[in-house]
Structures are given as C-alpha cells and as structure tokens.
PDB file of C-alpha atoms in Angstrom:
ATOM      1  CA  MET D  82      13.246 131.307 135.639  1.00  0.00           C
ATOM      2  CA  THR D  83      11.035 134.387 135.725  1.00  0.00           C
ATOM      3  CA  LEU D  84       8.567 135.120 132.960  1.00  0.00           C
ATOM      4  CA  ASP D  85       7.275 138.550 132.132  1.00  0.00           C
ATOM      5  CA  PRO D  86       3.482 138.986 132.549  1.00  0.00           C
ATOM      6  CA  ILE D  87       2.793 139.024 128.797  1.00  0.00           C
ATOM      7  CA  THR D  88       4.642 135.760 128.116  1.00  0.00           C
ATOM      8  CA  LEU D  89       2.980 134.141 131.119  1.00  0.00           C
ATOM      9  CA  GLU D  90      -0.462 135.188 129.850  1.00  0.00           C
ATOM     10  CA  ILE D  91       0.291 133.837 126.360  1.00  0.00           C
ATOM     11  CA  ILE D  92       1.371 130.468 127.791  1.00  0.00           C
ATOM     12  CA  ALA D  93      -1.669 130.283 130.102  1.00  0.00           C
ATOM     13  CA  ASN D  94      -4.041 131.060 127.235  1.00  0.00           C
ATOM     14  CA  ARG D  95      -2.393 128.456 125.006  1.00  0.00           C
ATOM     15  CA  PHE D  96      -2.798 125.764 127.683  1.00  0.00           C
ATOM     16  CA  ASP D  97      -6.424 126.823 128.111  1.00  0.00           C
ATOM     17  CA  GLU D  98      -7.057 126.552 124.373  1.00  0.00           C
ATOM     18  CA  ILE D  99      -5.414 123.100 124.184  1.00  0.00           C
ATOM     19  CA  GLN D 100      -7.650 121.613 126.878  1.00  0.00           C
ATOM     20  CA  ARG D 101     -10.765 123.254 125.390  1.00  0.00           C
ATOM     21  CA  ILE D 102      -9.965 121.735 121.982  1.00  0.00           C
ATOM     22  CA  MET D 103      -9.449 118.352 123.660  1.00  0.00           C
ATOM     23  CA  LYS D 104     -12.867 118.620 125.322  1.00  0.00           C
ATOM     24  CA  HIS D 105     -14.553 119.706 122.093  1.00  0.00           C
ATOM     25  CA  ARG D 106     -13.077 116.762 120.193  1.00  0.00           C
ATOM     26  CA  LEU D 107     -14.090 114.356 122.950  1.00  0.00           C
ATOM     27  CA  PHE D 108     -17.701 115.533 122.735  1.00  0.00           C
ATOM     28  CA  ARG D 109     -17.777 115.527 118.926  1.00  0.00           C
ATOM     29  CA  THR D 110     -16.090 112.190 118.239  1.00  0.00           C
ATOM     30  CA  ARG D 111     -17.990 109.948 120.664  1.00  0.00           C
ATOM     31  CA  TYR D 112     -21.229 108.414 119.488  1.00  0.00           C
ATOM     32  CA  SER D 113     -22.719 108.562 122.965  1.00  0.00           C
ATOM     33  CA  THR D 114     -25.946 110.387 123.736  1.00  0.00           C
ATOM     34  CA  ILE D 115     -24.856 110.879 127.349  1.00  0.00           C
ATOM     35  CA  LEU D 116     -21.637 112.518 126.299  1.00  0.00           C
ATOM     36  CA  ARG D 117     -22.989 114.449 123.330  1.00  0.00           C
ATOM     37  CA  GLU D 118     -26.172 115.832 124.941  1.00  0.00           C
ATOM     38  CA  SER D 119     -25.379 115.858 128.660  1.00  0.00           C
ATOM     39  CA  PHE D 120     -21.717 116.859 128.297  1.00  0.00           C
ATOM     40  CA  ASP D 121     -20.892 114.184 130.887  1.00  0.00           C
ATOM     41  CA  GLY D 122     -17.122 114.374 130.461  1.00  0.00           C
ATOM     42  CA  GLY D 123     -14.106 116.611 130.281  1.00  0.00           C
ATOM     43  CA  ALA D 124     -10.484 116.936 129.236  1.00  0.00           C
ATOM     44  CA  GLY D 125      -7.369 118.451 130.695  1.00  0.00           C
ATOM     45  CA  LEU D 126      -3.614 118.668 131.007  1.00  0.00           C
ATOM     46  CA  THR D 127      -1.346 117.728 133.887  1.00  0.00           C
ATOM     47  CA  ASP D 128       2.376 117.986 134.376  1.00  0.00           C
ATOM     48  CA  ALA D 129       4.485 114.823 134.659  1.00  0.00           C
ATOM     49  CA  THR D 130       3.621 114.398 138.359  1.00  0.00           C
ATOM     50  CA  GLY D 131      -0.128 114.810 137.895  1.00  0.00           C
ATOM     51  CA  GLN D 132      -0.420 118.456 138.943  1.00  0.00           C
ATOM     52  CA  VAL D 133      -3.364 119.856 136.966  1.00  0.00           C
ATOM     53  CA  ILE D 134      -2.411 122.582 134.483  1.00  0.00           C
ATOM     54  CA  GLY D 135      -5.883 123.105 133.049  1.00  0.00           C
ATOM     55  CA  ALA D 136      -9.184 121.284 132.760  1.00  0.00           C
ATOM     56  CA  SER D 137     -12.489 121.813 131.026  1.00  0.00           C
ATOM     57  CA  GLY D 138     -15.784 119.982 131.426  1.00  0.00           C
ATOM     58  CA  MET D 139     -17.895 118.635 134.266  1.00  0.00           C
ATOM     59  CA  ASN D 140     -16.251 119.172 137.638  1.00  0.00           C
ATOM     60  CA  ILE D 141     -16.811 115.561 138.691  1.00  0.00           C
ATOM     61  CA  HIS D 142     -14.584 114.476 135.788  1.00  0.00           C
ATOM     62  CA  THR D 143     -11.921 117.181 135.920  1.00  0.00           C
ATOM     63  CA  ARG D 144     -11.110 117.010 139.633  1.00  0.00           C
ATOM     64  CA  PRO D 145      -9.546 113.524 139.651  1.00  0.00           C
ATOM     65  CA  TYR D 146      -7.028 114.121 136.815  1.00  0.00           C
ATOM     66  CA  ALA D 147      -4.165 114.227 139.318  1.00  0.00           C
ATOM     67  CA  HIS D 148      -5.304 110.859 140.721  1.00  0.00           C
ATOM     68  CA  PHE D 149      -5.391 109.307 137.236  1.00  0.00           C
ATOM     69  CA  VAL D 150      -1.790 110.246 136.514  1.00  0.00           C
ATOM     70  CA  ARG D 151      -0.502 109.460 140.010  1.00  0.00           C
ATOM     71  CA  GLY D 152      -2.227 106.064 139.887  1.00  0.00           C
ATOM     72  CA  ILE D 153      -0.455 105.226 136.651  1.00  0.00           C
ATOM     73  CA  LEU D 154       2.882 106.430 138.017  1.00  0.00           C
ATOM     74  CA  ALA D 155       2.369 104.304 141.147  1.00  0.00           C
ATOM     75  CA  GLY D 156       1.467 101.239 139.102  1.00  0.00           C
ATOM     76  CA  TYR D 157       4.076 101.475 136.343  1.00  0.00           C
ATOM     77  CA  GLY D 158       6.704 103.903 137.600  1.00  0.00           C
ATOM     78  CA  GLU D 159       8.062 106.589 135.309  1.00  0.00           C
ATOM     79  CA  ALA D 160      10.512 104.088 133.780  1.00  0.00           C
ATOM     80  CA  GLY D 161       7.615 101.764 132.871  1.00  0.00           C
ATOM     81  CA  ILE D 162       5.819 104.397 130.791  1.00  0.00           C
ATOM     82  CA  GLU D 163       6.877 104.755 127.181  1.00  0.00           C
ATOM     83  CA  GLU D 164       6.108 107.043 124.268  1.00  0.00           C
ATOM     84  CA  GLY D 165       2.907 105.949 122.547  1.00  0.00           C
ATOM     85  CA  ASP D 166       1.343 104.484 125.703  1.00  0.00           C
ATOM     86  CA  VAL D 167      -2.318 105.217 126.346  1.00  0.00           C
ATOM     87  CA  PHE D 168      -3.954 104.149 129.605  1.00  0.00           C
ATOM     88  CA  PHE D 169      -7.598 103.430 130.389  1.00  0.00           C
ATOM     89  CA  THR D 170      -8.902 103.356 133.927  1.00  0.00           C
ATOM     90  CA  ASN D 171     -12.202 103.248 135.728  1.00  0.00           C
ATOM     91  CA  ASP D 172     -10.827 102.133 139.102  1.00  0.00           C
ATOM     92  CA  PRO D 173     -12.398 104.390 141.767  1.00  0.00           C
ATOM     93  CA  TYR D 174      -9.742 103.444 144.334  1.00  0.00           C
ATOM     94  CA  ARG D 175      -6.493 103.773 142.386  1.00  0.00           C
ATOM     95  CA  GLY D 176      -7.668 105.906 139.479  1.00  0.00           C
ATOM     96  CA  GLY D 177      -9.906 108.447 141.156  1.00  0.00           C
ATOM     97  CA  THR D 178     -13.026 108.045 138.996  1.00  0.00           C
ATOM     98  CA  ALA D 179     -16.330 108.777 140.693  1.00  0.00           C
ATOM     99  CA  HIS D 180     -17.978 105.523 139.587  1.00  0.00           C
ATOM    100  CA  SER D 181     -17.210 102.635 137.266  1.00  0.00           C
ATOM    101  CA  PRO D 182     -18.979 103.916 134.100  1.00  0.00           C
ATOM    102  CA  ASP D 183     -16.616 106.914 134.143  1.00  0.00           C
ATOM    103  CA  MET D 184     -13.645 106.008 131.976  1.00  0.00           C
ATOM    104  CA  ALA D 185     -10.444 108.023 132.113  1.00  0.00           C
ATOM    105  CA  VAL D 186      -7.856 108.046 129.352  1.00  0.00           C
ATOM    106  CA  PRO D 187      -4.552 109.546 130.516  1.00  0.00           C
ATOM    107  CA  THR D 188      -1.997 109.765 127.700  1.00  0.00           C
ATOM    108  CA  PRO D 189       1.621 110.564 128.591  1.00  0.00           C
ATOM    109  CA  VAL D 190       3.374 113.318 126.639  1.00  0.00           C
ATOM    110  CA  PHE D 191       7.093 113.013 125.969  1.00  0.00           C
ATOM    111  CA  VAL D 192       9.562 115.613 124.724  1.00  0.00           C
ATOM    112  CA  ALA D 193      12.994 114.369 123.679  1.00  0.00           C
ATOM    113  CA  GLY D 194      12.309 111.068 125.447  1.00  0.00           C
ATOM    114  CA  GLU D 195      11.381 112.709 128.761  1.00  0.00           C
ATOM    115  CA  LEU D 196       7.917 112.485 130.341  1.00  0.00           C
ATOM    116  CA  VAL D 197       6.739 116.094 130.663  1.00  0.00           C
ATOM    117  CA  ALA D 198       2.943 116.025 130.837  1.00  0.00           C
ATOM    118  CA  SER D 199      -0.232 114.042 130.409  1.00  0.00           C
ATOM    119  CA  CYS D 200      -3.310 114.732 128.302  1.00  0.00           C
ATOM    120  CA  THR D 201      -6.324 113.292 130.074  1.00  0.00           C
ATOM    121  CA  SER D 202      -9.975 112.868 129.253  1.00  0.00           C
ATOM    122  CA  ALA D 203     -12.719 111.365 131.347  1.00  0.00           C
ATOM    123  CA  ALA D 204     -16.308 110.657 130.425  1.00  0.00           C
ATOM    124  CA  HIS D 205     -19.329 108.582 131.317  1.00  0.00           C
ATOM    125  CA  LYS D 206     -19.209 105.679 128.900  1.00  0.00           C
ATOM    126  CA  PRO D 207     -22.349 103.532 128.952  1.00  0.00           C
TER     127      PRO D 207
END
C-alpha cells in the first residue's frame, strides 16, 4: 500500500498529537512532584510488535518502549493478552526500565479483536 505524501503527513501528525496528549495527561494527573516539576516521564505509541511509532518525554523513558512491549509479548504471548489488559513493569532486565523507581504502563490496543498497537507511559514513581 502506497500513501500519497499529504495523507502520510496527516497520519504522522495525528500519531504525534496522540502521544503528546498522552504525555500531557500523565504529567497533569499524577500527584507527584518529581513528575509534575521535573517532567521525569514520557508517553508513546508502539505497533503490536513493539516498534516505536512516536514518543514524547524524557529520552531515558521513551527509549525502552519497545522493550516494555516485547517483554510482555515474551511473558504472555499474543494469545495471552486480552482487551482491557493493562500491564505494569519496573523490571530492568525484562522490561527495559532504567531503574526500579521507573514504572512503565504498556496498554494493548485492539481493533476488531486484533492486537494492533500499545499505548505506553513510563515515569519515575517515588
């Protein structure tokens, strides 16, 4: 499938806006001074395999998004993940977080019963 440049730019900008809204809501809904004032977190989107589509926030939190999703897929398998599941991880070996106070929350996204993406946030949670 080939997309024309205008459609591709519209899709890219929409993905960018989604992950920026996710990051904004993460920073505004947590009652954590570290997160609110130091912006010690981030949010992003991956495809079903963990390939990063877009990420916003501190680089130390956005880089391991692929590891978060791949760790969940390795642990549960695609068949073991269901709609409505939300995962929490701070495992630096299987989850990819930099250190244990960094919590990641990968949430699978399903369309018509098929796993298509993951919305992920990661932040320093004291």
